[in-house]
PDB file of C-alpha atoms in Angstrom:
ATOM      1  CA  UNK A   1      12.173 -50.993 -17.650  1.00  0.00           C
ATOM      2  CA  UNK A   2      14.190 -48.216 -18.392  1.00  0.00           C
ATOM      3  CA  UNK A   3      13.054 -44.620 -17.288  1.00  0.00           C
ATOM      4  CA  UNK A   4      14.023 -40.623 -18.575  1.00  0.00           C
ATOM      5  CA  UNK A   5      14.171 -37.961 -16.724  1.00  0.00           C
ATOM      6  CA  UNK A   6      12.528 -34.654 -18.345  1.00  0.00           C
ATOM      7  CA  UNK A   7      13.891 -30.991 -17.437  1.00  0.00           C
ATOM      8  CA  UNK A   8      11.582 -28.664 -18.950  1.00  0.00           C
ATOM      9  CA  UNK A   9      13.761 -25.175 -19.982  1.00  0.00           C
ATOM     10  CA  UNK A  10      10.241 -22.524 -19.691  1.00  0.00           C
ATOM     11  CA  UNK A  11       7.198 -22.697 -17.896  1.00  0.00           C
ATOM     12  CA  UNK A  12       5.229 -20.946 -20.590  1.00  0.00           C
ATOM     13  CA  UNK A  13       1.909 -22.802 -22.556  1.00  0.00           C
ATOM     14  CA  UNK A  14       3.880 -24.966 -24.915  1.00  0.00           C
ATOM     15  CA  UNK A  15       5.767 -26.138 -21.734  1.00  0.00           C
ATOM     16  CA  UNK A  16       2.119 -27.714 -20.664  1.00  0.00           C
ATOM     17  CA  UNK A  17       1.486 -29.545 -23.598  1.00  0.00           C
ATOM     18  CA  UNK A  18       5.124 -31.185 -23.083  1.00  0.00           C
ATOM     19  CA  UNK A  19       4.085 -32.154 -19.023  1.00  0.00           C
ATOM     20  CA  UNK A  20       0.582 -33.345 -20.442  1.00  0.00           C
ATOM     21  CA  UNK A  21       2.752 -35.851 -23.226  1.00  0.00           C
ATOM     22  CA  UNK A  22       5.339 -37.053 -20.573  1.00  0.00           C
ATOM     23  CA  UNK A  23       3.442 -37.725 -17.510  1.00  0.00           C
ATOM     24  CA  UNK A  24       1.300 -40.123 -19.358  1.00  0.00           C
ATOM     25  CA  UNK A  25       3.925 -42.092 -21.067  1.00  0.00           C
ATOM     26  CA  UNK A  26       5.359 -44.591 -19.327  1.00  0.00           C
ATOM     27  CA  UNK A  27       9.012 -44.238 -19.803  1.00  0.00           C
ATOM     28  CA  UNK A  28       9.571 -40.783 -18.805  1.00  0.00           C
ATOM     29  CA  UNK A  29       9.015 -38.454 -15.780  1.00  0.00           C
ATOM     30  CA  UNK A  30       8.473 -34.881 -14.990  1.00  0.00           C
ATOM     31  CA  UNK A  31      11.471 -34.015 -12.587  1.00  0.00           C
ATOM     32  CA  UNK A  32      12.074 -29.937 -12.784  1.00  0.00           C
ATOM     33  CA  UNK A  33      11.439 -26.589 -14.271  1.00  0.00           C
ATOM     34  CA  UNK A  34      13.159 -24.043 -14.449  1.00  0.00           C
ATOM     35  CA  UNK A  35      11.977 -20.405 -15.400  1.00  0.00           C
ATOM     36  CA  UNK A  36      13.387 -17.137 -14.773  1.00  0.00           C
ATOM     37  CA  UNK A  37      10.654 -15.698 -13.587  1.00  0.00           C
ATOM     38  CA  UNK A  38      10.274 -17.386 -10.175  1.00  0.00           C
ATOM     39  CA  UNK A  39       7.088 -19.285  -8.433  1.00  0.00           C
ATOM     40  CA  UNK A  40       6.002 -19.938 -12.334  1.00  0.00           C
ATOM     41  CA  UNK A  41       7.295 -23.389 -13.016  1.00  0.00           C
ATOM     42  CA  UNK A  42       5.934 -24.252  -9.477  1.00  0.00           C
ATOM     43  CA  UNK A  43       2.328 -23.563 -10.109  1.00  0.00           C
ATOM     44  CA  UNK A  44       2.738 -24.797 -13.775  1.00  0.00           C
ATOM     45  CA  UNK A  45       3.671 -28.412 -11.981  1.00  0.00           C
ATOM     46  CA  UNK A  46       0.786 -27.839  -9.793  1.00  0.00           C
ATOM     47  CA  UNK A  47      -1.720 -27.337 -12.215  1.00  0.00           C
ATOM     48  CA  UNK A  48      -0.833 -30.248 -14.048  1.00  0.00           C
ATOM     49  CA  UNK A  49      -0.227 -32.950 -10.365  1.00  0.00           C
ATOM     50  CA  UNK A  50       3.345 -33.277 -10.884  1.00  0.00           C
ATOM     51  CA  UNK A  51       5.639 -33.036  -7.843  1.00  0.00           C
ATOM     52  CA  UNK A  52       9.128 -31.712  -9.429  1.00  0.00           C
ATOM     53  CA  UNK A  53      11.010 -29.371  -8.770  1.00  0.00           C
ATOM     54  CA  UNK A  54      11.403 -25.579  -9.292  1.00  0.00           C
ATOM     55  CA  UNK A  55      15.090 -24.913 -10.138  1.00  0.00           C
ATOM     56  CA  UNK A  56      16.680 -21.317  -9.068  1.00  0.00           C
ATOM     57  CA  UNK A  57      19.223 -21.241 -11.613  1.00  0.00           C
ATOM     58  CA  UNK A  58      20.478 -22.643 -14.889  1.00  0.00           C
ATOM     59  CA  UNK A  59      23.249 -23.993 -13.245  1.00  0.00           C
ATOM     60  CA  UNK A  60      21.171 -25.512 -10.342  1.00  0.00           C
ATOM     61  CA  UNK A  61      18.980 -27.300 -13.151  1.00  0.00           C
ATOM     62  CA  UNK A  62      21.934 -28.648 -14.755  1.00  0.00           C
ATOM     63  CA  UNK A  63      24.078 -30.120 -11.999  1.00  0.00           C
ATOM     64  CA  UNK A  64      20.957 -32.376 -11.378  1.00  0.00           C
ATOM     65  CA  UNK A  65      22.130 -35.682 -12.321  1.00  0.00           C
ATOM     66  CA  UNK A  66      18.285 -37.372 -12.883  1.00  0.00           C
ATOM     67  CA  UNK A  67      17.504 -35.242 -15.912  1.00  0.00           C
ATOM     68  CA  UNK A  68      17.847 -37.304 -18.725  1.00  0.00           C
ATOM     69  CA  UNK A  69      16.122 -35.769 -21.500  1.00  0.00           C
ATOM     70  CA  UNK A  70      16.035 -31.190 -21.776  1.00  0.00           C
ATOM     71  CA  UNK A  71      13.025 -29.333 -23.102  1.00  0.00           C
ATOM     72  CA  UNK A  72      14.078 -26.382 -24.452  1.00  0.00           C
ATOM     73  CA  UNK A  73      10.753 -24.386 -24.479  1.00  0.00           C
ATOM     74  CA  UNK A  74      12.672 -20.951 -24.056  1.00  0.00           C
ATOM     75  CA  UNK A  75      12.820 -17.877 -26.377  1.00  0.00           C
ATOM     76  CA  UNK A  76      14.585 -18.399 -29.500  1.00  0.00           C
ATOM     77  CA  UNK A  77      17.339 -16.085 -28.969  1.00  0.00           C
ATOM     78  CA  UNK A  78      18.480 -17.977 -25.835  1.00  0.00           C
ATOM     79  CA  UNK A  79      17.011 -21.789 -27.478  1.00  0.00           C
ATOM     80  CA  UNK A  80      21.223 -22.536 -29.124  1.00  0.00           C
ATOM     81  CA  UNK A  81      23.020 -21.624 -25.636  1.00  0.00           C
ATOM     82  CA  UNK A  82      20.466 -23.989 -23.540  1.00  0.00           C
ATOM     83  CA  UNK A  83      20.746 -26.516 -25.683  1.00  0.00           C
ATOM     84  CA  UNK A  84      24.464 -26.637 -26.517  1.00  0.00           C
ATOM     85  CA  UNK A  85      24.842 -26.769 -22.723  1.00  0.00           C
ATOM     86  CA  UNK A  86      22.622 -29.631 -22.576  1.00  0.00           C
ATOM     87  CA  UNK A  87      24.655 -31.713 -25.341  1.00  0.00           C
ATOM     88  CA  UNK A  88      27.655 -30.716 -23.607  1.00  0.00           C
ATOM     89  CA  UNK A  89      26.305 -32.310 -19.834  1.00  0.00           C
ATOM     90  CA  UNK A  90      24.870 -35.343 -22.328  1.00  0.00           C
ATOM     91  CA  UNK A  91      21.207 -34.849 -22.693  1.00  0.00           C
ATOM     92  CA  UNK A  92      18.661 -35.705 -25.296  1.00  0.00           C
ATOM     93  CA  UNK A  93      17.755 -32.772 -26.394  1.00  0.00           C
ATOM     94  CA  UNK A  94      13.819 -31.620 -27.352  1.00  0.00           C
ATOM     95  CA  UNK A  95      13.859 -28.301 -29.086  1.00  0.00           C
ATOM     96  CA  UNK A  96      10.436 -26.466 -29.463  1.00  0.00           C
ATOM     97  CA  UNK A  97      11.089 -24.239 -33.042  1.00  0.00           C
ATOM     98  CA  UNK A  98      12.707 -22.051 -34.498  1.00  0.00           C
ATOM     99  CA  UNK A  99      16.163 -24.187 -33.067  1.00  0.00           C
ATOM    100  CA  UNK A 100      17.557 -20.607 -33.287  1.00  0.00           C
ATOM    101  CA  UNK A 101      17.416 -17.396 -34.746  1.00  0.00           C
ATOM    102  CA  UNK A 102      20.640 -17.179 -37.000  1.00  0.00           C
ATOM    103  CA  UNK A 103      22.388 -19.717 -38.938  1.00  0.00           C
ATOM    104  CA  UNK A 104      25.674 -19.905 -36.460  1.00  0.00           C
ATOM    105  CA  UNK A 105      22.897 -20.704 -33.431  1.00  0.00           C
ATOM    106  CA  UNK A 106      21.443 -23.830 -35.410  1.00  0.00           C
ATOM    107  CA  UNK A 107      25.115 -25.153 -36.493  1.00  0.00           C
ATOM    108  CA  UNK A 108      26.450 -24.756 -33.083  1.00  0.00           C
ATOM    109  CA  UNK A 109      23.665 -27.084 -31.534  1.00  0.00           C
ATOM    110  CA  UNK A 110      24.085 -29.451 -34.771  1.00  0.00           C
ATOM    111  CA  UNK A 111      27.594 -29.250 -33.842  1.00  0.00           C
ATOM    112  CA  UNK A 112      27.227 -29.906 -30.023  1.00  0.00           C
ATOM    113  CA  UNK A 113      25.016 -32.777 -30.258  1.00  0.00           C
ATOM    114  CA  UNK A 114      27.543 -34.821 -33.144  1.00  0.00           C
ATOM    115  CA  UNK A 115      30.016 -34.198 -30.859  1.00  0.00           C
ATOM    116  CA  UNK A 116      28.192 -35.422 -27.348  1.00  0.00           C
ATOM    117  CA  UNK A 117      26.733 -38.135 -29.154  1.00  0.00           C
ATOM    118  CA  UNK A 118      22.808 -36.957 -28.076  1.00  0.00           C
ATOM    119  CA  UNK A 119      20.161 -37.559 -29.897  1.00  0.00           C
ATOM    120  CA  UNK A 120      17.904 -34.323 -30.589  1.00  0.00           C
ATOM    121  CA  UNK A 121      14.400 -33.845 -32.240  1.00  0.00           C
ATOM    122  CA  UNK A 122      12.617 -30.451 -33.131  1.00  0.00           C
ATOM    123  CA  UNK A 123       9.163 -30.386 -32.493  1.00  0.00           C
ATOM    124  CA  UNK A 124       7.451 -30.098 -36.223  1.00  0.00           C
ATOM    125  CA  UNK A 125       4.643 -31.636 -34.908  1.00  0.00           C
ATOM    126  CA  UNK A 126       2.951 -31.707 -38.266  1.00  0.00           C
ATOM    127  CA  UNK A 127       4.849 -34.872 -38.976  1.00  0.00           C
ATOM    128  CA  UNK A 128       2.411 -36.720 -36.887  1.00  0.00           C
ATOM    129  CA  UNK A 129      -0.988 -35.059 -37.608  1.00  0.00           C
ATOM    130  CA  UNK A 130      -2.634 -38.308 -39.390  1.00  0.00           C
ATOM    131  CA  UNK A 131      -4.064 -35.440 -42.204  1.00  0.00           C
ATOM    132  CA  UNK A 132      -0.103 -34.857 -43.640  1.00  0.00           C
ATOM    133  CA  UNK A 133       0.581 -38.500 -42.877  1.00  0.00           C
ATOM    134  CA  UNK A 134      -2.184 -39.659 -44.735  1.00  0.00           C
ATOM    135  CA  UNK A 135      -0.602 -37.259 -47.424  1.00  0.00           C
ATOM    136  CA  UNK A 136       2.615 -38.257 -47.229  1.00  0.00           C
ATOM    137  CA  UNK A 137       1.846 -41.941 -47.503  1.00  0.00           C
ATOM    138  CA  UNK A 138      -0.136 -41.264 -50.748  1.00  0.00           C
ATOM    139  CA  UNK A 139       2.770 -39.655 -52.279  1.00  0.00           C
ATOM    140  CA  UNK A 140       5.252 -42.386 -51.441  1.00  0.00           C
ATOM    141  CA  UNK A 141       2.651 -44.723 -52.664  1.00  0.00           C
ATOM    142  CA  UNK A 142       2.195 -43.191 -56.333  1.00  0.00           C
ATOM    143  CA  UNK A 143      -1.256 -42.313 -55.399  1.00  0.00           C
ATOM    144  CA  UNK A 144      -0.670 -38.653 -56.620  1.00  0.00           C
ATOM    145  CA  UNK A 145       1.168 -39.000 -59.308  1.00  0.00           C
ATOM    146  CA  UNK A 146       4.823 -37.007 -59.794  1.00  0.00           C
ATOM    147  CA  UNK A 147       4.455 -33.889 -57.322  1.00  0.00           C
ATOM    148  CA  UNK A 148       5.396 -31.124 -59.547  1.00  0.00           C
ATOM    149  CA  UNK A 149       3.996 -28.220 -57.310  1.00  0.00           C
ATOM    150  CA  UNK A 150       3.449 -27.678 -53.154  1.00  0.00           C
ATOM    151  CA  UNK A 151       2.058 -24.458 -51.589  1.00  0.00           C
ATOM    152  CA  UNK A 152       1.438 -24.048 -47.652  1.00  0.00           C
ATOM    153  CA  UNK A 153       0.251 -21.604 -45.772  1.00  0.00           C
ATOM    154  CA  UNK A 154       0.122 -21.170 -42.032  1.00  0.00           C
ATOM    155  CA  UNK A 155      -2.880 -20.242 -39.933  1.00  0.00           C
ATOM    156  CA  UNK A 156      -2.639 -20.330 -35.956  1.00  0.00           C
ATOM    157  CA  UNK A 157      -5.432 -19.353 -33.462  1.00  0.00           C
ATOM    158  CA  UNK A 158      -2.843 -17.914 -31.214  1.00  0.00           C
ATOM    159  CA  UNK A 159      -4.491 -14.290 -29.645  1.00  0.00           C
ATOM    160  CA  UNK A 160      -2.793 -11.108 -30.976  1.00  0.00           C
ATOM    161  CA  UNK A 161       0.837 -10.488 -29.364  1.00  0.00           C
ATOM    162  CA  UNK A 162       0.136  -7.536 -27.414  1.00  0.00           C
ATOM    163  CA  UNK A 163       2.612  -4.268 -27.847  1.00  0.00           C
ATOM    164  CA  UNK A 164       5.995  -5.333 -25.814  1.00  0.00           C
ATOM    165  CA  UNK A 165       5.593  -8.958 -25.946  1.00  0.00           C
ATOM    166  CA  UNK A 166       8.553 -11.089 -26.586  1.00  0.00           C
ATOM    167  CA  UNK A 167       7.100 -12.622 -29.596  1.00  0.00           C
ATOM    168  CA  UNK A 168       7.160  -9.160 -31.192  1.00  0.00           C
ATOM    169  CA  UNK A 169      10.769  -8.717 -31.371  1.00  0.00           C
ATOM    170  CA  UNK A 170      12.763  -9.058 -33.852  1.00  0.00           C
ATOM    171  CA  UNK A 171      16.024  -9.898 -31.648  1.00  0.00           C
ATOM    172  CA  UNK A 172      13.988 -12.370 -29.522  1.00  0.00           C
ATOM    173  CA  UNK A 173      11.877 -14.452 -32.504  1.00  0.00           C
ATOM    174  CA  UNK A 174      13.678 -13.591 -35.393  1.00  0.00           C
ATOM    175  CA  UNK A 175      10.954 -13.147 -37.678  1.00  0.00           C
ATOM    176  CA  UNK A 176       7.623 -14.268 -37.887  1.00  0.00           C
ATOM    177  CA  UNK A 177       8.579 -16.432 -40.883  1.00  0.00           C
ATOM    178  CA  UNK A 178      11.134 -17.958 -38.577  1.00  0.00           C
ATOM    179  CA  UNK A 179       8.436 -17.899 -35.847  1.00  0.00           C
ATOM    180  CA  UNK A 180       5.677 -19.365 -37.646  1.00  0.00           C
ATOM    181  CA  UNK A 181       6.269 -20.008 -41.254  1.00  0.00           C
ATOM    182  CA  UNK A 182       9.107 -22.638 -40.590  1.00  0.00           C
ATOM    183  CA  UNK A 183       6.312 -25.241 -39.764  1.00  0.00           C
ATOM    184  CA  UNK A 184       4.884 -24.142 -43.684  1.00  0.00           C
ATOM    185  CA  UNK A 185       8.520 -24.674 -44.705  1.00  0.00           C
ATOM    186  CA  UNK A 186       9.042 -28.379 -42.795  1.00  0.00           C
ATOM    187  CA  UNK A 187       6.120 -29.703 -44.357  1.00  0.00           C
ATOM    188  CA  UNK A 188       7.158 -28.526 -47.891  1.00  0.00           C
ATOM    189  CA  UNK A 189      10.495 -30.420 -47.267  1.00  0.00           C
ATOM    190  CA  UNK A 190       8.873 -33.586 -45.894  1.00  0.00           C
ATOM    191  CA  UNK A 191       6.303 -33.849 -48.122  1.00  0.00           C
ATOM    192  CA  UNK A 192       7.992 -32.504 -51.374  1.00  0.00           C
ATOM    193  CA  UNK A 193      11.530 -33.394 -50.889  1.00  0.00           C
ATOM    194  CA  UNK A 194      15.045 -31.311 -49.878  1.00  0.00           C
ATOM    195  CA  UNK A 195      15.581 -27.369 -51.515  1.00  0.00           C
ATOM    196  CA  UNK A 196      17.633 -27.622 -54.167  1.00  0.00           C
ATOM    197  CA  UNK A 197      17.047 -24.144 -55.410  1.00  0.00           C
ATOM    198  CA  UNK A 198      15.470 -20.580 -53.925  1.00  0.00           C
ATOM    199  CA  UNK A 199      14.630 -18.142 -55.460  1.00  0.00           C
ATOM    200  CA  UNK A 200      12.664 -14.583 -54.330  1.00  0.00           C
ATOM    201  CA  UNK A 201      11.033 -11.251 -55.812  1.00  0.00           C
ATOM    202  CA  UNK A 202      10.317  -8.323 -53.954  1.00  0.00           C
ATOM    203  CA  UNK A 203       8.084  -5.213 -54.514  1.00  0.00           C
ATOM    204  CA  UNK A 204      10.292  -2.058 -55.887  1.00  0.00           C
TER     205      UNK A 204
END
């Protein structure tokens, strides 16, 4: 049976959630982390039992030829030069969201993974909550009729970004639409179709 190697890009919370999903499944394992700031992938893998290792550099985590898969769990602003790199060495790519923070960022890893042949998957994890499945399946059944009308809005429990934090600024996140809203936005799209048409108003 065929096994991945997984290179996690961040040792921050999200990157805990991805060591809890791919130490239990049987195809893949945990191999490295690396983080710029140094010691914290190490005691991330040692909360969570897993023996990999702590890379020193990009390049270090890179040139090892057992990751299979790349977690990009990085800041936005640096999410499109990780991952390009990682289509261009020919990794599977898993990008947490937003995939970038400016249009040219998201076309360049569309661009780099068509080209390298990867496959790549942003984690809208939404997709697979069984509530919007359940909702999804009713729509493609009939069982609500034409959808004429969606609204979302997005809630998270997340503590209040203190003053200096990366996630409040602008040239590290984007926006907080970007940030936040785009899992509002995905589920629109899924459940309601593709955008044919935007429009906006804004107060004088």
């Amino acid at each position: 049976m065929t096994t991945y190697g997984v290179g996690l890009l961040g040792a921050g919370w999200v990157a805990a959630e991805y060591i809890k999903a791919f130490t239990v499944h049987p195809l893949t394992n945990i191999v490295g982390i690396y983080n710029r700031t140094p010691g914290k992938a190490s005691q991330l893998m040692a909360a969570h039992g897993v023996a990999g290792k702590e890379y020193r550099s990009l390049d270090e985590f890179f040139a090892d030829e057992r990751i299979q898969i790349v977690v990009s769990c990085t800041h936005p602003d640096v999410r499109a030069e990780h991952s390009v790199r990682a289509a261009q060495t020919g990794r599977h790519i898993v990008l947490e969201k937003p995939v970038g923070i400016a249009r040219a960022q998201t076309a360049a890893i569309r661009e780099a993974v068509a080209k390298a042949g990867v496959k790549s998957v942003t984690s809208f994890v939404l997709r697979w909550n069984p509530q919007f499945v359940t909702v999804r399946q009713l729509i493609d059944e009939g069982g609500l009729g034409d959808l004429i009308y969606g609204e979302a809005d997005y809630w998270h429990p997340a503590r209040r970004a203190q003053p200096g934090s990366p996630y409040m600024q602008k040239a590290v996140v984007g926006s907080a639409f970007l940030s936040g809203g785009c899992h509002a936005v995905d589920m629109l799209r899924w459940l309601g179709g593709e955008v044919t048409e935007v429009s906006a108003f804004a107060a004088p």
